[in-house]
Amino acid sequence: MSNPIAYPVFRSTDPVPALRVARQLVAVGDRRYAKVSVDVELRTAGEVLRIREALPDAWFRKEDVEDWARDPSDPTGLHGGVHAPELSTDLAFLSSHLPLWATMEYRPVGSVEEEFAALVGPNIGEIWWSSLIWPDAPDLGIYREADNARVSLLFNCRTTELDERADDHTVLVHVRRRNRDGAEERHASWLAEQIGQSVIGPPQE
């Protein structure tokens, strides 16, 4: 399997058109095996409780590597992840472990996207669609691409590392890295063109 590379193809301050474009891009691919996953960073105890209530099947975790090093025994369970029904609602406990991340992975396409987009609010978050199959692009010498065919929608962020806050939302198309010069960007551009969009920035790995 090669390494994927992602290109931004749409950006908006409104999550509604961003989600619409992401779904259009997903529809370019073969979706028979596709799944959708969501992830959101929560920086207040109130936000944790709000998402816990709205997404009762979410899992909550910490991303604090220093905390893992301090106590690898993970008494809270938050290193490995805690299912929403088992997550403490004690505000003092939650506040002492912020930020927390809430995630739901590999759900049926169409099952969670709109609900999540409405819930994410000002938080950094992501929806990603995986296990797509990109169609043939014979003029580019590219044929059915599955290993790295993916679409992601970043909320309040522009980087796939989810580490830089922004005031807008970005759709990225993921393709396979190739040895031929510029082939990845041509592939990403071709996919974007299928829905009337174009590559709007440098790639991310």
mmCIF file with all atom_site columns, N, CA and C in Angstrom, residues 8-64:
data_model
loop_
_atom_site.group_PDB
_atom_site.id
_atom_site.type_symbol
_atom_site.label_atom_id
_atom_site.label_alt_id
_atom_site.label_comp_id
_atom_site.label_asym_id
_atom_site.label_entity_id
_atom_site.label_seq_id
_atom_site.pdbx_PDB_ins_code
_atom_site.Cartn_x
_atom_site.Cartn_y
_atom_site.Cartn_z
_atom_site.occupancy
_atom_site.B_iso_or_equiv
_atom_site.pdbx_formal_charge
_atom_site.auth_seq_id
_atom_site.auth_comp_id
_atom_site.auth_asym_id
_atom_site.auth_atom_id
_atom_site.pdbx_PDB_model_num
ATOM 1   N N  . PRO A 1 8  ? -6.830  20.019 -0.896 1.00 0.00 ? 8  PRO A N  1
ATOM 2   C CA . PRO A 1 8  ? -8.061  20.770 -0.625 1.00 0.00 ? 8  PRO A CA 1
ATOM 3   C C  . PRO A 1 8  ? -8.741  21.156 -1.932 1.00 0.00 ? 8  PRO A C  1
ATOM 4   N N  . VAL A 1 9  ? -10.058 20.989 -1.969 1.00 0.00 ? 9  VAL A N  1
ATOM 5   C CA . VAL A 1 9  ? -10.801 21.296 -3.196 1.00 0.00 ? 9  VAL A CA 1
ATOM 6   C C  . VAL A 1 9  ? -11.983 22.236 -2.953 1.00 0.00 ? 9  VAL A C  1
ATOM 7   N N  . PHE A 1 10 ? -12.252 22.552 -1.688 1.00 0.00 ? 10 PHE A N  1
ATOM 8   C CA . PHE A 1 10 ? -13.380 23.458 -1.393 1.00 0.00 ? 10 PHE A CA 1
ATOM 9   C C  . PHE A 1 10 ? -13.196 23.990 0.013  1.00 0.00 ? 10 PHE A C  1
ATOM 10  N N  . ARG A 1 11 ? -13.601 25.266 0.204  1.00 0.00 ? 11 ARG A N  1
ATOM 11  C CA . ARG A 1 11 ? -13.523 25.869 1.535  1.00 0.00 ? 11 ARG A CA 1
ATOM 12  C C  . ARG A 1 11 ? -14.670 26.846 1.695  1.00 0.00 ? 11 ARG A C  1
ATOM 13  N N  . SER A 1 12 ? -15.289 26.856 2.878  1.00 0.00 ? 12 SER A N  1
ATOM 14  C CA . SER A 1 12 ? -16.424 27.733 3.129  1.00 0.00 ? 12 SER A CA 1
ATOM 15  C C  . SER A 1 12 ? -16.532 28.014 4.619  1.00 0.00 ? 12 SER A C  1
ATOM 16  N N  . THR A 1 13 ? -17.066 29.184 4.962  1.00 0.00 ? 13 THR A N  1
ATOM 17  C CA . THR A 1 13 ? -17.355 29.477 6.367  1.00 0.00 ? 13 THR A CA 1
ATOM 18  C C  . THR A 1 13 ? -18.665 28.842 6.811  1.00 0.00 ? 13 THR A C  1
ATOM 19  N N  . ASP A 1 14 ? -19.401 28.284 5.879  1.00 0.00 ? 14 ASP A N  1
ATOM 20  C CA . ASP A 1 14 ? -20.691 27.642 6.153  1.00 0.00 ? 14 ASP A CA 1
ATOM 21  C C  . ASP A 1 14 ? -20.531 26.132 6.040  1.00 0.00 ? 14 ASP A C  1
ATOM 22  N N  . PRO A 1 15 ? -20.810 25.370 7.099  1.00 0.00 ? 15 PRO A N  1
ATOM 23  C CA . PRO A 1 15 ? -20.632 23.916 7.020  1.00 0.00 ? 15 PRO A CA 1
ATOM 24  C C  . PRO A 1 15 ? -21.615 23.225 6.088  1.00 0.00 ? 15 PRO A C  1
ATOM 25  N N  . VAL A 1 16 ? -22.750 23.858 5.795  1.00 0.00 ? 16 VAL A N  1
ATOM 26  C CA . VAL A 1 16 ? -23.759 23.202 4.958  1.00 0.00 ? 16 VAL A CA 1
ATOM 27  C C  . VAL A 1 16 ? -23.255 22.978 3.528  1.00 0.00 ? 16 VAL A C  1
ATOM 28  N N  . PRO A 1 17 ? -22.762 24.012 2.821  1.00 0.00 ? 17 PRO A N  1
ATOM 29  C CA . PRO A 1 17 ? -22.227 23.740 1.485  1.00 0.00 ? 17 PRO A CA 1
ATOM 30  C C  . PRO A 1 17 ? -20.968 22.878 1.522  1.00 0.00 ? 17 PRO A C  1
ATOM 31  N N  . ALA A 1 18 ? -20.181 22.989 2.593  1.00 0.00 ? 18 ALA A N  1
ATOM 32  C CA . ALA A 1 18 ? -18.992 22.140 2.691  1.00 0.00 ? 18 ALA A CA 1
ATOM 33  C C  . ALA A 1 18 ? -19.389 20.668 2.748  1.00 0.00 ? 18 ALA A C  1
ATOM 34  N N  . LEU A 1 19 ? -20.410 20.349 3.527  1.00 0.00 ? 19 LEU A N  1
ATOM 35  C CA . LEU A 1 19 ? -20.880 18.965 3.594  1.00 0.00 ? 19 LEU A CA 1
ATOM 36  C C  . LEU A 1 19 ? -21.466 18.532 2.257  1.00 0.00 ? 19 LEU A C  1
ATOM 37  N N  . ARG A 1 20 ? -22.182 19.418 1.598  1.00 0.00 ? 20 ARG A N  1
ATOM 38  C CA . ARG A 1 20 ? -22.767 19.078 0.303  1.00 0.00 ? 20 ARG A CA 1
ATOM 39  C C  . ARG A 1 20 ? -21.676 18.739 -0.718 1.00 0.00 ? 20 ARG A C  1
ATOM 40  N N  . VAL A 1 21 ? -20.620 19.550 -0.771 1.00 0.00 ? 21 VAL A N  1
ATOM 41  C CA . VAL A 1 21 ? -19.528 19.290 -1.707 1.00 0.00 ? 21 VAL A CA 1
ATOM 42  C C  . VAL A 1 21 ? -18.818 17.982 -1.355 1.00 0.00 ? 21 VAL A C  1
ATOM 43  N N  . ALA A 1 22 ? -18.588 17.756 -0.079 1.00 0.00 ? 22 ALA A N  1
ATOM 44  C CA . ALA A 1 22 ? -17.931 16.505 0.330  1.00 0.00 ? 22 ALA A CA 1
ATOM 45  C C  . ALA A 1 22 ? -18.747 15.293 -0.118 1.00 0.00 ? 22 ALA A C  1
ATOM 46  N N  . ARG A 1 23 ? -20.055 15.361 0.044  1.00 0.00 ? 23 ARG A N  1
ATOM 47  C CA . ARG A 1 23 ? -20.909 14.243 -0.362 1.00 0.00 ? 23 ARG A CA 1
ATOM 48  C C  . ARG A 1 23 ? -20.901 14.073 -1.882 1.00 0.00 ? 23 ARG A C  1
ATOM 49  N N  . GLN A 1 24 ? -20.871 15.180 -2.608 1.00 0.00 ? 24 GLN A N  1
ATOM 50  C CA . GLN A 1 24 ? -20.787 15.081 -4.070 1.00 0.00 ? 24 GLN A CA 1
ATOM 51  C C  . GLN A 1 24 ? -19.501 14.379 -4.479 1.00 0.00 ? 24 GLN A C  1
ATOM 52  N N  . LEU A 1 25 ? -18.418 14.706 -3.786 1.00 0.00 ? 25 LEU A N  1
ATOM 53  C CA . LEU A 1 25 ? -17.132 14.085 -4.097 1.00 0.00 ? 25 LEU A CA 1
ATOM 54  C C  . LEU A 1 25 ? -17.146 12.596 -3.753 1.00 0.00 ? 25 LEU A C  1
ATOM 55  N N  . VAL A 1 26 ? -17.732 12.257 -2.632 1.00 0.00 ? 26 VAL A N  1
ATOM 56  C CA . VAL A 1 26 ? -17.868 10.843 -2.265 1.00 0.00 ? 26 VAL A CA 1
ATOM 57  C C  . VAL A 1 26 ? -18.628 10.088 -3.350 1.00 0.00 ? 26 VAL A C  1
ATOM 58  N N  . ALA A 1 27 ? -19.654 10.722 -3.906 1.00 0.00 ? 27 ALA A N  1
ATOM 59  C CA . ALA A 1 27 ? -20.491 10.067 -4.910 1.00 0.00 ? 27 ALA A CA 1
ATOM 60  C C  . ALA A 1 27 ? -19.761 9.821  -6.220 1.00 0.00 ? 27 ALA A C  1
ATOM 61  N N  . VAL A 1 28 ? -18.613 10.456 -6.424 1.00 0.00 ? 28 VAL A N  1
ATOM 62  C CA . VAL A 1 28 ? -17.814 10.193 -7.617 1.00 0.00 ? 28 VAL A CA 1
ATOM 63  C C  . VAL A 1 28 ? -17.246 8.773  -7.552 1.00 0.00 ? 28 VAL A C  1
ATOM 64  N N  . GLY A 1 29 ? -17.001 8.288  -6.349 1.00 0.00 ? 29 GLY A N  1
ATOM 65  C CA . GLY A 1 29 ? -16.405 6.969  -6.183 1.00 0.00 ? 29 GLY A CA 1
ATOM 66  C C  . GLY A 1 29 ? -17.437 5.856  -6.073 1.00 0.00 ? 29 GLY A C  1
ATOM 67  N N  . ASP A 1 30 ? -16.945 4.651  -6.110 1.00 0.00 ? 30 ASP A N  1
ATOM 68  C CA . ASP A 1 30 ? -17.758 3.460  -5.849 1.00 0.00 ? 30 ASP A CA 1
ATOM 69  C C  . ASP A 1 30 ? -17.880 3.335  -4.333 1.00 0.00 ? 30 ASP A C  1
ATOM 70  N N  . ARG A 1 31 ? -19.119 3.350  -3.825 1.00 0.00 ? 31 ARG A N  1
ATOM 71  C CA . ARG A 1 31 ? -19.348 3.395  -2.382 1.00 0.00 ? 31 ARG A CA 1
ATOM 72  C C  . ARG A 1 31 ? -19.798 2.064  -1.799 1.00 0.00 ? 31 ARG A C  1
ATOM 73  N N  . ARG A 1 32 ? -19.687 0.985  -2.532 1.00 0.00 ? 32 ARG A N  1
ATOM 74  C CA . ARG A 1 32 ? -20.260 -0.276 -2.031 1.00 0.00 ? 32 ARG A CA 1
ATOM 75  C C  . ARG A 1 32 ? -19.610 -0.737 -0.735 1.00 0.00 ? 32 ARG A C  1
ATOM 76  N N  . TYR A 1 33 ? -18.325 -0.374 -0.516 1.00 0.00 ? 33 TYR A N  1
ATOM 77  C CA . TYR A 1 33 ? -17.653 -0.771 0.730  1.00 0.00 ? 33 TYR A CA 1
ATOM 78  C C  . TYR A 1 33 ? -17.397 0.425  1.641  1.00 0.00 ? 33 TYR A C  1
ATOM 79  N N  . ALA A 1 34 ? -17.867 1.587  1.281  1.00 0.00 ? 34 ALA A N  1
ATOM 80  C CA . ALA A 1 34 ? -17.506 2.814  1.986  1.00 0.00 ? 34 ALA A CA 1
ATOM 81  C C  . ALA A 1 34 ? -18.089 2.878  3.396  1.00 0.00 ? 34 ALA A C  1
ATOM 82  N N  . LYS A 1 35 ? -17.350 3.541  4.267  1.00 0.00 ? 35 LYS A N  1
ATOM 83  C CA . LYS A 1 35 ? -17.781 3.811  5.635  1.00 0.00 ? 35 LYS A CA 1
ATOM 84  C C  . LYS A 1 35 ? -17.493 5.273  5.965  1.00 0.00 ? 35 LYS A C  1
ATOM 85  N N  . VAL A 1 36 ? -18.197 5.793  6.964  1.00 0.00 ? 36 VAL A N  1
ATOM 86  C CA . VAL A 1 36 ? -17.974 7.165  7.396  1.00 0.00 ? 36 VAL A CA 1
ATOM 87  C C  . VAL A 1 36 ? -17.612 7.172  8.871  1.00 0.00 ? 36 VAL A C  1
ATOM 88  N N  . SER A 1 37 ? -16.681 8.060  9.239  1.00 0.00 ? 37 SER A N  1
ATOM 89  C CA . SER A 1 37 ? -16.246 8.206  10.626 1.00 0.00 ? 37 SER A CA 1
ATOM 90  C C  . SER A 1 37 ? -16.242 9.688  10.984 1.00 0.00 ? 37 SER A C  1
ATOM 91  N N  . VAL A 1 38 ? -16.374 9.978  12.273 1.00 0.00 ? 38 VAL A N  1
ATOM 92  C CA . VAL A 1 38 ? -16.371 11.371 12.736 1.00 0.00 ? 38 VAL A CA 1
ATOM 93  C C  . VAL A 1 38 ? -15.500 11.486 13.971 1.00 0.00 ? 38 VAL A C  1
ATOM 94  N N  . ASP A 1 39 ? -14.949 12.700 14.172 1.00 0.00 ? 39 ASP A N  1
ATOM 95  C CA . ASP A 1 39 ? -14.075 12.951 15.312 1.00 0.00 ? 39 ASP A CA 1
ATOM 96  C C  . ASP A 1 39 ? -14.192 14.429 15.671 1.00 0.00 ? 39 ASP A C  1
ATOM 97  N N  . VAL A 1 40 ? -14.228 14.765 16.952 1.00 0.00 ? 40 VAL A N  1
ATOM 98  C CA . VAL A 1 40 ? -14.354 16.165 17.359 1.00 0.00 ? 40 VAL A CA 1
ATOM 99  C C  . VAL A 1 40 ? -13.600 16.393 18.659 1.00 0.00 ? 40 VAL A C  1
ATOM 100 N N  . GLU A 1 41 ? -12.908 17.533 18.731 1.00 0.00 ? 41 GLU A N  1
ATOM 101 C CA . GLU A 1 41 ? -12.190 17.926 19.939 1.00 0.00 ? 41 GLU A CA 1
ATOM 102 C C  . GLU A 1 41 ? -13.114 18.749 20.827 1.00 0.00 ? 41 GLU A C  1
ATOM 103 N N  . LEU A 1 42 ? -13.147 18.417 22.106 1.00 0.00 ? 42 LEU A N  1
ATOM 104 C CA . LEU A 1 42 ? -14.042 19.088 23.061 1.00 0.00 ? 42 LEU A CA 1
ATOM 105 C C  . LEU A 1 42 ? -13.198 19.704 24.168 1.00 0.00 ? 42 LEU A C  1
ATOM 106 N N  . ARG A 1 43 ? -13.314 21.015 24.331 1.00 0.00 ? 43 ARG A N  1
ATOM 107 C CA . ARG A 1 43 ? -12.417 21.745 25.223 1.00 0.00 ? 43 ARG A CA 1
ATOM 108 C C  . ARG A 1 43 ? -13.076 22.209 26.513 1.00 0.00 ? 43 ARG A C  1
ATOM 109 N N  . THR A 1 44 ? -14.360 21.936 26.687 1.00 0.00 ? 44 THR A N  1
ATOM 110 C CA . THR A 1 44 ? -15.035 22.257 27.952 1.00 0.00 ? 44 THR A CA 1
ATOM 111 C C  . THR A 1 44 ? -15.844 21.044 28.404 1.00 0.00 ? 44 THR A C  1
ATOM 112 N N  . ALA A 1 45 ? -16.061 20.950 29.698 1.00 0.00 ? 45 ALA A N  1
ATOM 113 C CA . ALA A 1 45 ? -16.862 19.846 30.231 1.00 0.00 ? 45 ALA A CA 1
ATOM 114 C C  . ALA A 1 45 ? -18.286 19.922 29.716 1.00 0.00 ? 45 ALA A C  1
ATOM 115 N N  . GLY A 1 46 ? -18.793 21.136 29.550 1.00 0.00 ? 46 GLY A N  1
ATOM 116 C CA . GLY A 1 46 ? -20.141 21.297 29.016 1.00 0.00 ? 46 GLY A CA 1
ATOM 117 C C  . GLY A 1 46 ? -20.275 20.730 27.617 1.00 0.00 ? 46 GLY A C  1
ATOM 118 N N  . GLU A 1 47 ? -19.256 20.937 26.786 1.00 0.00 ? 47 GLU A N  1
ATOM 119 C CA . GLU A 1 47 ? -19.278 20.392 25.430 1.00 0.00 ? 47 GLU A CA 1
ATOM 120 C C  . GLU A 1 47 ? -19.200 18.869 25.454 1.00 0.00 ? 47 GLU A C  1
ATOM 121 N N  . VAL A 1 48 ? -18.411 18.329 26.361 1.00 0.00 ? 48 VAL A N  1
ATOM 122 C CA . VAL A 1 48 ? -18.330 16.866 26.483 1.00 0.00 ? 48 VAL A CA 1
ATOM 123 C C  . VAL A 1 48 ? -19.706 16.295 26.803 1.00 0.00 ? 48 VAL A C  1
ATOM 124 N N  . LEU A 1 49 ? -20.390 16.898 27.766 1.00 0.00 ? 49 LEU A N  1
ATOM 125 C CA . LEU A 1 49 ? -21.712 16.402 28.150 1.00 0.00 ? 49 LEU A CA 1
ATOM 126 C C  . LEU A 1 49 ? -22.723 16.576 27.017 1.00 0.00 ? 49 LEU A C  1
ATOM 127 N N  . ARG A 1 50 ? -22.613 17.668 26.281 1.00 0.00 ? 50 ARG A N  1
ATOM 128 C CA . ARG A 1 50 ? -23.530 17.888 25.153 1.00 0.00 ? 50 ARG A CA 1
ATOM 129 C C  . ARG A 1 50 ? -23.356 16.812 24.087 1.00 0.00 ? 50 ARG A C  1
ATOM 130 N N  . ILE A 1 51 ? -22.119 16.506 23.741 1.00 0.00 ? 51 ILE A N  1
ATOM 131 C CA . ILE A 1 51 ? -21.861 15.495 22.711 1.00 0.00 ? 51 ILE A CA 1
ATOM 132 C C  . ILE A 1 51 ? -22.178 14.101 23.239 1.00 0.00 ? 51 ILE A C  1
ATOM 133 N N  . ARG A 1 52 ? -21.897 13.857 24.518 1.00 0.00 ? 52 ARG A N  1
ATOM 134 C CA . ARG A 1 52 ? -22.240 12.558 25.116 1.00 0.00 ? 52 ARG A CA 1
ATOM 135 C C  . ARG A 1 52 ? -23.734 12.296 25.001 1.00 0.00 ? 52 ARG A C  1
ATOM 136 N N  . GLU A 1 53 ? -24.540 13.334 25.232 1.00 0.00 ? 53 GLU A N  1
ATOM 137 C CA . GLU A 1 53 ? -25.989 13.193 25.158 1.00 0.00 ? 53 GLU A CA 1
ATOM 138 C C  . GLU A 1 53 ? -26.455 13.019 23.709 1.00 0.00 ? 53 GLU A C  1
ATOM 139 N N  . ALA A 1 54 ? -25.844 13.778 22.791 1.00 0.00 ? 54 ALA A N  1
ATOM 140 C CA . ALA A 1 54 ? -26.287 13.763 21.393 1.00 0.00 ? 54 ALA A CA 1
ATOM 141 C C  . ALA A 1 54 ? -25.796 12.539 20.631 1.00 0.00 ? 54 ALA A C  1
ATOM 142 N N  . LEU A 1 55 ? -24.631 12.024 21.014 1.00 0.00 ? 55 LEU A N  1
ATOM 143 C CA . LEU A 1 55 ? -24.038 10.870 20.318 1.00 0.00 ? 55 LEU A CA 1
ATOM 144 C C  . LEU A 1 55 ? -23.784 9.756  21.341 1.00 0.00 ? 55 LEU A C  1
ATOM 145 N N  . PRO A 1 56 ? -24.816 9.044  21.753 1.00 0.00 ? 56 PRO A N  1
ATOM 146 C CA . PRO A 1 56 ? -24.667 8.059  22.825 1.00 0.00 ? 56 PRO A CA 1
ATOM 147 C C  . PRO A 1 56 ? -23.820 6.851  22.456 1.00 0.00 ? 56 PRO A C  1
ATOM 148 N N  . ASP A 1 57 ? -23.446 6.723  21.185 1.00 0.00 ? 57 ASP A N  1
ATOM 149 C CA . ASP A 1 57 ? -22.577 5.612  20.800 1.00 0.00 ? 57 ASP A CA 1
ATOM 150 C C  . ASP A 1 57 ? -21.150 6.074  20.537 1.00 0.00 ? 57 ASP A C  1
ATOM 151 N N  . ALA A 1 58 ? -20.827 7.324  20.890 1.00 0.00 ? 58 ALA A N  1
ATOM 152 C CA . ALA A 1 58 ? -19.472 7.838  20.694 1.00 0.00 ? 58 ALA A CA 1
ATOM 153 C C  . ALA A 1 58 ? -18.514 7.259  21.734 1.00 0.00 ? 58 ALA A C  1
ATOM 154 N N  . TRP A 1 59 ? -17.230 7.320  21.404 1.00 0.00 ? 59 TRP A N  1
ATOM 155 C CA . TRP A 1 59 ? -16.157 6.952  22.325 1.00 0.00 ? 59 TRP A CA 1
ATOM 156 C C  . TRP A 1 59 ? -15.338 8.190  22.627 1.00 0.00 ? 59 TRP A C  1
ATOM 157 N N  . PHE A 1 60 ? -14.950 8.352  23.889 1.00 0.00 ? 60 PHE A N  1
ATOM 158 C CA . PHE A 1 60 ? -14.221 9.538  24.341 1.00 0.00 ? 60 PHE A CA 1
ATOM 159 C C  . PHE A 1 60 ? -12.804 9.130  24.747 1.00 0.00 ? 60 PHE A C  1
ATOM 160 N N  . ARG A 1 61 ? -11.837 9.975  24.368 1.00 0.00 ? 61 ARG A N  1
ATOM 161 C CA . ARG A 1 61 ? -10.443 9.622  24.635 1.00 0.00 ? 61 ARG A CA 1
ATOM 162 C C  . ARG A 1 61 ? -9.608  10.885 24.857 1.00 0.00 ? 61 ARG A C  1
ATOM 163 N N  . LYS A 1 62 ? -8.414  10.675 25.396 1.00 0.00 ? 62 LYS A N  1
ATOM 164 C CA . LYS A 1 62 ? -7.423  11.737 25.536 1.00 0.00 ? 62 LYS A CA 1
ATOM 165 C C  . LYS A 1 62 ? -6.355  11.549 24.469 1.00 0.00 ? 62 LYS A C  1
ATOM 166 N N  . GLU A 1 63 ? -5.783  12.658 24.029 1.00 0.00 ? 63 GLU A N  1
ATOM 167 C CA . GLU A 1 63 ? -4.674  12.613 23.071 1.00 0.00 ? 63 GLU A CA 1
ATOM 168 C C  . GLU A 1 63 ? -3.401  13.169 23.700 1.00 0.00 ? 63 GLU A C  1
ATOM 169 N N  . ASP A 1 64 ? -3.337  13.197 25.022 1.00 0.00 ? 64 ASP A N  1
ATOM 170 C CA . ASP A 1 64 ? -2.224  13.794 25.757 1.00 0.00 ? 64 ASP A CA 1
ATOM 171 C C  . ASP A 1 64 ? -1.135  12.746 25.972 1.00 0.00 ? 64 ASP A C  1
#
